[in-house]
Amino acid sequence: MMTLKTELTLPAAGLSGFEPPLAEEEAAIQAGVHRFAREVLRPLGAELDRMTAAAVIAPGSPYYGVFAEFAKLGLDPFALAELPPDMAVRIESLIGEELGWGDSGLAVSLVVAGFPVQMASIVGSQELVDLCTGKIGCWMITQPDKGSDVQVFDMAREWAPGQQGNKGNVWGRIQGDEIVINGQCSAWVSNGAVAQVALGYISAEYDGSFFEKDGRPHGMSVIIPLDFPGVSKGKPLDKLGQRALPQGEIYFDNVRVPKRFAVALRHEYYGNMASAWSFAGTHMSQVFTGVARAGFEHALKYCHERKQGGTRLIDHQLTRHRLGDMLRRVELCRSVARRSLAYARQSPATHPYVTAAAKVTVTQEAMKVVDEALQLFGGVGTSREYPIEKLYRDARLALIEDGENYVLTMRLGLLAQQLYAEGWAQD
Ligand SMILES: Cc1cc2nc3c(=O)[nH]c(=O)nc-3n(C[C@H](O)[C@H](O)[C@H](O)COP(=O)(O)OP(=O)(O)OC[C@H]3O[C@@H](n4cnc5c(N)ncnc54)[C@H](O)[C@@H]3O)c2cc1C
């Protein structure tokens, strides 16, 4: 049914754009996280961006304060999960977007920090929950020789015939009641340089073999305390963007953890890994919606200040078109991010290639918005005195982070092939 208005007014627009009315509780959470993003994440992210990677993780670095400040918000993911499903999705989206609007590097760091405790809780191990609570966590899945290959599930369609899969550089072997871990993860593990506990997805040897019958590597998912003997860390990664997010290698030299620290062994591995990756992908989409919005808002403000052609930039039709195009893309990011989150949380059978596809759309749109924002700033956009160049660098990493975008898009095509073979889209 049409909604009838008797007067033409401006549309209702809030922090998250053209948002249908939020419940009181939702609006309060959004306002609280926005305050945190504005007062804590933005200034801290800008400060850490200018520090060396070593200084960011040094004892006494302002980086560590973010966890206590975030905890003050009292956002409990388990309490949120108890809310009606649509509301839980909306609130999770609102939170992720505000965090990304504040600083994407810190937004990723905060969520990854809680990854191990979330997994511990979902598998129902109080011992692991106690072990992970209050610690900085990381999600350790990629390795020096195994980047995009961690996403290979369908050996028949995706791998060279007759060849074994990519075993990577970290593996575990069960010995009695223990798992013995050796190798090293990639330098890109978010929080790797500061993490106290890892949710590790590593290759595994079962019955003397590292491979399933079709050549797919066996795996295990294990919670690994990073203060155990045999664990060491590499240098923190010095990188282009998201510099507030400490990344770095972790090495394992005959590290022994109790077998009960495994959260998925053998046949449960790929399902568990797919769930963790879907979780990561949905968060990426919310965060980079926030980045797109931040780029748009900076540009909108600047266009009201800068004069060229005898008037403010905003008064030119060309500028309005460019801003309109950016705003349209921000709304697109938000819609895609929310739909993928709802699918991941509510569908009985989800898949990480689906959530990853949303991450591709959102990060590519965010990149376009931030790029255009920089263009609207003109020469000053390239200066470190203005916030745009940092957003540009932050967004650029997201095209590779949590899966490289071309490969993820190729895998969405693979998914279409797999579904078609099962009868989908044939009517
Ligand atoms: C900011 C950031 C945060 C990250 N956080 C984490 C984290 O928390 N935990 C973690 O474990 N990892 C993390 N990563 C690692 C990230 O997941 C990988 O960088 C990503 O999956 C790509 O792997 P790669 O870098 O090894 O590139 P590669 O896989 O080596 O890809 C290199 C190039 O080869 C192409 N390519 C790859 N495979 C194929 C193929 N089959 N066919 C055709 N072309 C192909 C790609 O398109 C790409 O252009 C992070 C990375 C970044 C940048």
Coordinates of C-alpha atoms and ligand atoms in Angstrom, one line a residue:
M1 CA 0.0 0.0 0.0
M2 CA 1.1 3.5 -0.7
T3 CA 2.1 5.7 2.3
L4 CA 0.3 9.0 1.7
K5 CA 1.9 12.4 2.7
T6 CA 0.0 15.6 2.8
E7 CA 3.1 17.8 2.7
L8 CA 6.5 17.4 0.9
T9 CA 9.2 17.3 3.6
L10 CA 12.8 16.3 3.5
P11 CA 13.3 12.6 4.1
A12 CA 14.1 11.1 7.5
A13 CA 17.9 10.6 7.5
G14 CA 20.0 9.4 10.4
L15 CA 23.5 8.3 11.1
S16 CA 23.0 5.3 8.9
G17 CA 21.3 7.2 6.0
F18 CA 17.8 6.5 4.8
E19 CA 17.0 4.1 7.7
P20 CA 13.5 2.9 8.5
P21 CA 12.7 4.0 12.1
L22 CA 14.9 2.3 14.7
A23 CA 13.5 1.0 18.0
E24 CA 14.5 3.0 21.0
E25 CA 17.1 0.4 22.0
E26 CA 18.6 0.3 18.6
A27 CA 18.9 4.1 18.3
A28 CA 20.5 4.2 21.8
I29 CA 23.1 1.6 20.8
Q30 CA 23.9 3.3 17.6
A31 CA 24.3 6.7 19.3
G32 CA 26.6 5.1 22.0
V33 CA 28.8 3.4 19.5
H34 CA 28.9 6.5 17.3
R35 CA 30.2 8.5 20.3
F36 CA 32.8 5.9 20.9
A37 CA 33.8 5.9 17.2
R38 CA 34.0 9.7 17.2
E39 CA 35.7 10.3 20.5
V40 CA 38.0 7.2 20.8
L41 CA 38.4 5.3 17.5
R42 CA 38.9 8.3 15.1
P43 CA 41.6 10.2 17.1
L44 CA 43.3 7.0 18.2
G45 CA 43.3 5.5 14.7
A46 CA 44.8 8.7 13.3
E47 CA 47.5 8.7 16.0
L48 CA 48.4 5.1 15.5
D49 CA 48.5 5.6 11.7
R50 CA 51.5 7.9 12.1
M51 CA 53.4 5.6 14.4
T52 CA 55.8 2.9 13.4
A53 CA 54.5 -0.7 13.5
A54 CA 56.9 -1.4 16.3
A55 CA 55.7 1.6 18.3
V56 CA 52.0 0.6 17.9
I57 CA 52.6 -2.6 19.7
A58 CA 55.2 -1.4 22.2
P59 CA 54.3 -1.6 25.9
G60 CA 52.5 1.6 26.9
S61 CA 51.2 2.2 23.4
P62 CA 47.8 4.0 23.3
Y63 CA 46.6 1.0 21.1
Y64 CA 46.0 -1.2 24.2
G65 CA 43.6 1.4 25.7
V66 CA 41.0 0.7 23.0
F67 CA 39.9 -2.6 24.5
A68 CA 39.0 -1.2 27.9
E69 CA 37.1 1.7 26.2
F70 CA 35.2 -0.7 24.0
A71 CA 34.3 -2.9 26.9
K72 CA 32.7 0.1 28.6
L73 CA 30.0 0.0 25.9
G74 CA 28.8 -3.3 27.3
L75 CA 28.1 -4.8 23.9
D76 CA 27.7 -8.5 24.6
P77 CA 27.5 -10.6 21.4
F78 CA 25.8 -13.4 23.2
A79 CA 23.1 -11.0 24.6
L80 CA 22.6 -9.6 21.1
A81 CA 22.1 -13.0 19.7
E82 CA 19.1 -13.5 22.1
L83 CA 17.2 -10.6 20.5
P84 CA 14.6 -11.2 17.8
P85 CA 16.6 -12.2 14.6
D86 CA 15.8 -9.1 12.5
M87 CA 16.7 -6.8 15.4
A88 CA 19.9 -8.7 16.2
V89 CA 21.0 -8.3 12.5
R90 CA 20.2 -4.6 12.5
I91 CA 22.0 -4.0 15.7
E92 CA 25.1 -5.9 14.6
S93 CA 25.1 -3.9 11.4
L94 CA 24.7 -0.6 13.2
I95 CA 27.6 -1.4 15.5
G96 CA 29.9 -2.6 12.7
E97 CA 29.2 0.4 10.6
E98 CA 29.9 2.9 13.4
L99 CA 33.2 1.1 14.3
G100 CA 34.3 1.2 10.6
W101 CA 33.3 4.9 10.4
G102 CA 35.6 5.5 13.4
D103 CA 38.6 3.5 12.2
S104 CA 38.6 0.4 10.1
G105 CA 41.9 -1.0 11.5
L106 CA 40.7 -0.7 15.1
A107 CA 37.3 -2.1 14.1
V108 CA 38.9 -5.2 12.7
S109 CA 41.2 -5.5 15.7
L110 CA 38.3 -5.3 18.2
V111 CA 36.2 -8.0 16.5
V112 CA 39.1 -10.3 15.8
A113 CA 40.2 -10.0 19.4
G114 CA 37.0 -11.7 20.4
F115 CA 37.1 -14.4 17.8
P116 CA 38.5 -17.2 20.0
V117 CA 36.2 -16.6 22.9
Q118 CA 33.2 -16.6 20.6
M119 CA 34.2 -19.9 19.1
A120 CA 34.9 -21.3 22.6
S121 CA 31.5 -20.3 23.7
I122 CA 29.7 -21.7 20.6
V123 CA 31.3 -25.1 21.0
G124 CA 30.3 -25.0 24.7
S125 CA 33.7 -25.3 26.4
Q126 CA 33.8 -23.3 29.6
E127 CA 37.4 -24.2 30.0
L128 CA 38.2 -22.5 26.7
V129 CA 35.9 -19.6 27.4
D130 CA 37.8 -19.0 30.7
L131 CA 41.1 -19.3 28.8
C132 CA 40.2 -16.8 26.2
T133 CA 38.3 -14.2 28.2
G134 CA 40.0 -10.9 28.6
K135 CA 42.7 -11.8 26.1
I136 CA 43.5 -10.3 22.7
G137 CA 42.6 -13.0 20.1
C138 CA 43.5 -13.5 16.5
W139 CA 42.1 -15.6 13.6
M140 CA 45.0 -17.5 12.1
I141 CA 44.2 -19.1 8.8
T142 CA 46.5 -17.9 6.0
Q143 CA 50.1 -19.0 5.7
P144 CA 53.1 -17.9 3.6
D145 CA 52.4 -20.5 0.9
K146 CA 48.7 -20.7 1.4
G147 CA 46.7 -17.5 0.8
S148 CA 43.8 -17.8 -1.5
D149 CA 44.2 -21.6 -1.4
V150 CA 42.6 -21.7 2.1
Q151 CA 39.3 -21.1 0.3
V152 CA 39.5 -24.3 -1.9
F153 CA 36.8 -26.7 -1.0
D154 CA 35.9 -28.4 -4.3
M155 CA 39.0 -30.3 -5.4
A156 CA 37.3 -31.8 -8.5
R157 CA 36.4 -28.4 -10.0
E158 CA 39.1 -26.2 -8.5
W159 CA 42.4 -28.1 -8.4
A160 CA 44.7 -29.7 -10.9
P161 CA 43.6 -33.3 -11.5
G162 CA 45.6 -35.9 -9.7
Q163 CA 47.5 -33.4 -7.5
Q164 CA 47.3 -33.1 -3.8
G165 CA 46.0 -29.9 -2.3
N166 CA 48.0 -27.1 -0.6
K167 CA 49.2 -28.3 2.8
G168 CA 50.5 -24.9 3.8
N169 CA 53.0 -24.1 6.5
V170 CA 51.4 -24.9 9.8
W171 CA 50.2 -28.3 10.7
G172 CA 49.1 -30.3 13.8
R173 CA 49.5 -33.9 14.7
I174 CA 47.6 -35.7 17.5
Q175 CA 49.9 -37.5 20.0
G176 CA 47.9 -39.1 22.8
D177 CA 46.0 -36.4 24.6
E178 CA 48.0 -33.6 23.0
I179 CA 48.2 -31.8 19.6
V180 CA 51.7 -30.9 18.5
I181 CA 51.9 -27.9 16.3
N182 CA 54.7 -26.8 13.9
G183 CA 55.2 -24.1 11.3
Q184 CA 54.3 -20.5 10.8
C185 CA 51.3 -18.4 9.8
S186 CA 51.3 -15.5 7.4
A187 CA 52.4 -12.0 8.4
W188 CA 48.9 -10.8 7.6
V189 CA 47.2 -12.3 10.6
S190 CA 45.2 -9.5 12.2
N191 CA 46.3 -8.9 15.8
G192 CA 49.1 -11.5 15.1
A193 CA 51.7 -9.2 16.6
V194 CA 49.8 -8.6 19.9
A195 CA 47.6 -11.7 20.3
Q196 CA 47.6 -13.7 23.4
V197 CA 45.4 -16.5 22.1
A198 CA 44.8 -17.7 18.5
L199 CA 41.9 -19.4 16.8
G200 CA 44.0 -21.4 14.4
Y201 CA 42.9 -23.2 11.2
I202 CA 45.8 -25.5 10.3
S203 CA 46.6 -28.6 8.3
A204 CA 46.4 -31.8 10.2
E205 CA 47.7 -35.4 10.0
Y206 CA 45.3 -38.2 10.6
D207 CA 46.2 -41.9 10.3
G208 CA 49.6 -40.9 8.7
S209 CA 48.1 -38.7 6.0
F210 CA 47.7 -35.0 5.5
F211 CA 45.1 -35.4 2.7
E212 CA 41.6 -36.7 2.2
K213 CA 40.9 -39.2 -0.6
D214 CA 40.3 -36.4 -3.2
G215 CA 43.5 -34.6 -2.2
R216 CA 41.9 -31.9 -0.1
P217 CA 44.1 -31.2 3.0
H218 CA 42.9 -32.5 6.3
G219 CA 42.5 -29.7 8.9
M220 CA 42.0 -28.9 12.5
S221 CA 40.8 -25.8 14.3
V222 CA 42.5 -25.3 17.6
I223 CA 42.5 -22.6 20.3
I224 CA 46.2 -22.0 21.0
P225 CA 47.4 -20.0 24.0
L226 CA 50.3 -17.9 22.6
D227 CA 52.3 -18.0 25.8
F228 CA 52.9 -21.7 25.5
P229 CA 56.5 -22.9 25.1
G230 CA 57.6 -23.0 21.5
V231 CA 55.5 -20.0 20.3
S232 CA 57.3 -17.0 19.0
K233 CA 56.4 -13.9 17.0
G234 CA 57.9 -12.1 14.0
K235 CA 58.3 -8.4 13.5
P236 CA 55.1 -6.4 13.3
L237 CA 54.1 -5.8 9.7
D238 CA 54.8 -2.3 8.3
K239 CA 52.0 -1.6 5.8
L240 CA 50.1 0.9 3.6
G241 CA 46.8 1.2 5.5
Q242 CA 44.9 0.0 8.5
R243 CA 48.1 0.8 10.4
A244 CA 46.3 0.7 13.7
L245 CA 45.7 -3.0 13.2
P246 CA 48.8 -4.9 14.4
Q247 CA 49.7 -7.8 12.1
G248 CA 52.5 -10.2 12.1
E249 CA 53.8 -13.8 11.8
I250 CA 53.5 -16.4 14.6
Y251 CA 55.9 -19.3 14.7
F252 CA 55.3 -22.7 16.2
D253 CA 58.1 -25.0 17.2
N254 CA 56.7 -28.3 18.7
V255 CA 54.0 -26.4 20.6
R256 CA 51.9 -28.9 22.6
V257 CA 48.3 -28.1 23.4
P258 CA 45.8 -30.4 25.1
K259 CA 43.7 -32.2 22.5
R260 CA 40.6 -30.8 24.2
F261 CA 41.6 -27.3 22.9
A262 CA 40.6 -28.4 19.4
V263 CA 37.2 -27.0 18.4
A264 CA 37.0 -29.0 15.1
L265 CA 38.8 -32.1 14.0
R266 CA 38.8 -34.1 10.8
H267 CA 35.3 -34.2 9.3
E268 CA 34.1 -31.1 11.3
Y269 CA 37.0 -29.0 10.0
Y270 CA 35.6 -27.5 6.8
G271 CA 32.1 -26.7 8.3
N272 CA 33.7 -25.0 11.3
M273 CA 36.1 -23.1 9.1
A274 CA 33.3 -22.0 6.8
S275 CA 31.4 -20.6 9.8
A276 CA 34.4 -18.6 11.0
W277 CA 35.1 -17.2 7.6
S278 CA 31.4 -16.2 7.1
F279 CA 31.5 -14.4 10.4
A280 CA 34.6 -12.5 9.4
G281 CA 33.1 -11.7 6.0
T282 CA 29.9 -10.2 7.4
H283 CA 31.9 -8.0 9.8
M284 CA 34.1 -6.8 6.9
S285 CA 31.0 -5.7 5.0
Q286 CA 29.6 -3.6 7.9
V287 CA 33.0 -2.0 8.7
F288 CA 33.7 -0.9 5.1
T289 CA 30.1 0.4 4.8
G290 CA 31.3 2.7 7.6
V291 CA 34.4 3.6 5.7
A292 CA 32.4 4.5 2.6
R293 CA 30.1 6.7 4.7
A294 CA 33.1 8.4 6.4
G295 CA 34.5 9.2 2.9
F296 CA 31.2 10.6 1.7
E297 CA 30.7 12.8 4.9
H298 CA 34.2 14.3 4.6
A299 CA 33.5 15.2 1.0
L300 CA 30.1 16.6 1.7
K301 CA 31.6 18.9 4.3
Y302 CA 34.5 20.0 2.2
C303 CA 32.2 20.8 -0.7
H304 CA 30.4 23.3 1.5
E305 CA 33.7 25.0 2.4
R306 CA 35.7 25.1 -0.8
K307 CA 35.0 27.8 -3.4
Q308 CA 35.9 27.5 -7.1
G309 CA 34.2 28.9 -10.2
G310 CA 32.9 31.8 -8.1
T311 CA 30.9 29.7 -5.7
R312 CA 31.1 26.8 -3.3
L313 CA 31.7 23.4 -4.8
I314 CA 28.3 22.2 -3.5
D315 CA 26.6 24.8 -5.7
H316 CA 27.9 23.2 -8.9
Q317 CA 25.7 20.7 -10.6
L318 CA 28.7 18.5 -11.4
T319 CA 29.6 18.3 -7.7
R320 CA 26.0 17.4 -6.7
H321 CA 26.1 14.6 -9.2
R322 CA 29.4 13.3 -7.8
L323 CA 28.1 13.5 -4.2
G324 CA 24.8 11.9 -5.3
D325 CA 26.7 9.0 -6.9
M326 CA 28.7 8.5 -3.7
L327 CA 25.7 8.6 -1.4
R328 CA 24.0 6.0 -3.7
R329 CA 27.0 3.8 -3.3
V330 CA 27.0 4.1 0.5
E331 CA 23.3 3.0 0.5
L332 CA 24.2 0.1 -1.7
C333 CA 27.0 -1.0 0.7
R334 CA 24.6 -0.9 3.6
S335 CA 21.9 -2.9 1.9
V336 CA 24.3 -5.6 0.7
A337 CA 26.1 -5.7 4.0
R338 CA 22.8 -6.2 5.9
R339 CA 21.4 -8.8 3.5
S340 CA 24.5 -10.9 3.7
L341 CA 24.5 -10.6 7.5
A342 CA 20.8 -11.7 7.7
Y343 CA 21.6 -14.6 5.4
A344 CA 24.6 -15.7 7.5
R345 CA 22.8 -15.5 10.8
Q346 CA 19.3 -16.7 9.7
S347 CA 19.6 -19.1 6.9
P348 CA 19.8 -22.8 7.8
A349 CA 22.6 -23.4 5.3
T350 CA 25.0 -20.5 4.7
H351 CA 28.2 -20.4 2.8
P352 CA 31.3 -18.2 3.0
Y353 CA 31.5 -17.6 -0.7
V354 CA 28.1 -15.8 -0.3
T355 CA 29.2 -13.6 2.5
A356 CA 32.6 -13.1 0.8
A357 CA 30.7 -11.9 -2.4
A358 CA 29.0 -9.2 -0.2
K359 CA 32.5 -8.2 1.1
V360 CA 33.6 -7.8 -2.5
T361 CA 30.7 -5.5 -3.4
V362 CA 31.0 -3.4 -0.3
T363 CA 34.8 -3.0 -0.4
Q364 CA 34.8 -2.1 -4.1
E365 CA 32.0 0.4 -3.6
A366 CA 33.8 1.8 -0.5
M367 CA 37.0 2.1 -2.6
K368 CA 35.1 4.0 -5.3
V369 CA 33.5 6.4 -2.8
V370 CA 36.8 7.1 -1.0
D371 CA 38.6 7.6 -4.3
E372 CA 36.0 10.1 -5.4
A373 CA 36.1 11.9 -2.0
L374 CA 39.9 12.3 -2.5
Q375 CA 39.3 13.6 -6.0
L376 CA 36.8 16.2 -4.6
F377 CA 39.4 17.4 -2.1
G378 CA 41.7 18.1 -5.0
G379 CA 45.4 18.5 -4.1
V380 CA 44.8 18.8 -0.4
G381 CA 43.2 15.3 -0.6
T382 CA 46.7 13.9 -1.0
S383 CA 48.0 15.7 2.0
R384 CA 48.4 14.0 5.4
E385 CA 46.9 17.1 6.9
Y386 CA 43.5 15.9 5.7
P387 CA 41.7 12.6 6.6
I388 CA 41.0 11.4 3.1
E389 CA 44.3 9.9 2.2
K390 CA 44.2 7.6 5.3
L391 CA 40.7 6.4 4.4
Y392 CA 42.0 5.7 0.9
R393 CA 44.9 3.6 2.2
D394 CA 42.7 1.8 4.7
A395 CA 40.1 0.9 2.0
R396 CA 42.7 -0.3 -0.4
L397 CA 43.8 -3.1 1.9
A398 CA 40.2 -4.3 2.2
L399 CA 40.3 -5.4 -1.5
I400 CA 42.7 -8.2 -0.4
E401 CA 41.8 -8.6 3.3
D402 CA 39.7 -11.6 4.2
G403 CA 40.1 -12.9 0.7
E404 CA 41.4 -11.3 -2.6
N405 CA 38.4 -9.8 -4.4
Y406 CA 39.0 -11.3 -7.9
V407 CA 39.4 -14.8 -6.4
L408 CA 36.3 -14.3 -4.2
T409 CA 34.3 -13.3 -7.3
M410 CA 35.6 -16.3 -9.2
R411 CA 34.5 -18.5 -6.3
L412 CA 31.0 -17.0 -6.4
G413 CA 30.9 -18.1 -10.0
L414 CA 32.1 -21.6 -8.9
L415 CA 29.2 -21.6 -6.4
A416 CA 26.8 -20.8 -9.3
Q417 CA 28.2 -23.8 -11.2
Q418 CA 27.9 -26.1 -8.2
L419 CA 24.3 -25.0 -7.5
Y420 CA 23.3 -25.3 -11.1
A421 CA 24.6 -28.9 -11.1
E422 CA 22.2 -29.5 -8.3
G423 CA 19.2 -28.1 -10.2
W424 CA 19.3 -24.5 -9.1
A425 CA 18.1 -21.8 -11.6
Q426 CA 17.0 -24.3 -14.1
D427 CA 13.2 -23.7 -14.1
Ligands
LIG1 C1 44.5 -6.1 6.1 C2 44.6 -7.6 6.0 C3 44.1 -8.3 7.1 C4 44.2 -9.7 7.1 N1 43.8 -10.4 8.2 C5 44.0 -11.8 8.2 C6 43.7 -12.5 9.4 O1 43.1 -12.0 10.4 N2 44.0 -13.8 9.4 C7 44.6 -14.5 8.3 O2 44.8 -15.6 8.4 N3 44.9 -13.8 7.2 C8 44.6 -12.4 7.1 N4 44.9 -11.7 6.0 C9 45.4 -12.5 4.8 C10 44.4 -12.4 3.6 O3 43.4 -13.3 3.9 C11 45.2 -12.8 2.4 O4 46.1 -11.8 2.1 C12 44.3 -13.1 1.2 O5 43.5 -14.2 1.4 C13 45.1 -13.3 -0.1 O6 46.1 -14.2 0.0 P1 47.6 -13.8 -0.4 O7 47.9 -12.5 0.2 O8 48.5 -15.0 -0.1 O9 47.5 -13.6 -2.0 P2 47.6 -14.8 -3.1 O10 46.6 -15.8 -2.8 O11 49.0 -15.2 -3.3 O12 47.1 -14.0 -4.4 C14 48.0 -13.2 -5.2 C15 47.3 -12.9 -6.5 O13 47.1 -14.2 -7.2 C16 45.8 -14.3 -7.6 N5 45.3 -15.7 -7.4 C17 45.3 -16.4 -6.3 N6 44.7 -17.6 -6.5 C18 44.4 -17.7 -7.8 C19 43.7 -18.7 -8.6 N7 43.3 -19.8 -8.1 N8 43.5 -18.3 -9.9 C20 43.8 -17.1 -10.4 N9 44.4 -16.2 -9.7 C21 44.7 -16.4 -8.4 C22 44.9 -13.3 -6.7 O14 43.9 -12.8 -7.5 C23 46.0 -12.3 -6.4 O15 45.9 -11.2 -7.2 C24 44.8 -10.4 6.0 C25 45.2 -9.6 4.9 C26 45.1 -8.2 4.9 C27 45.6 -7.4 3.7

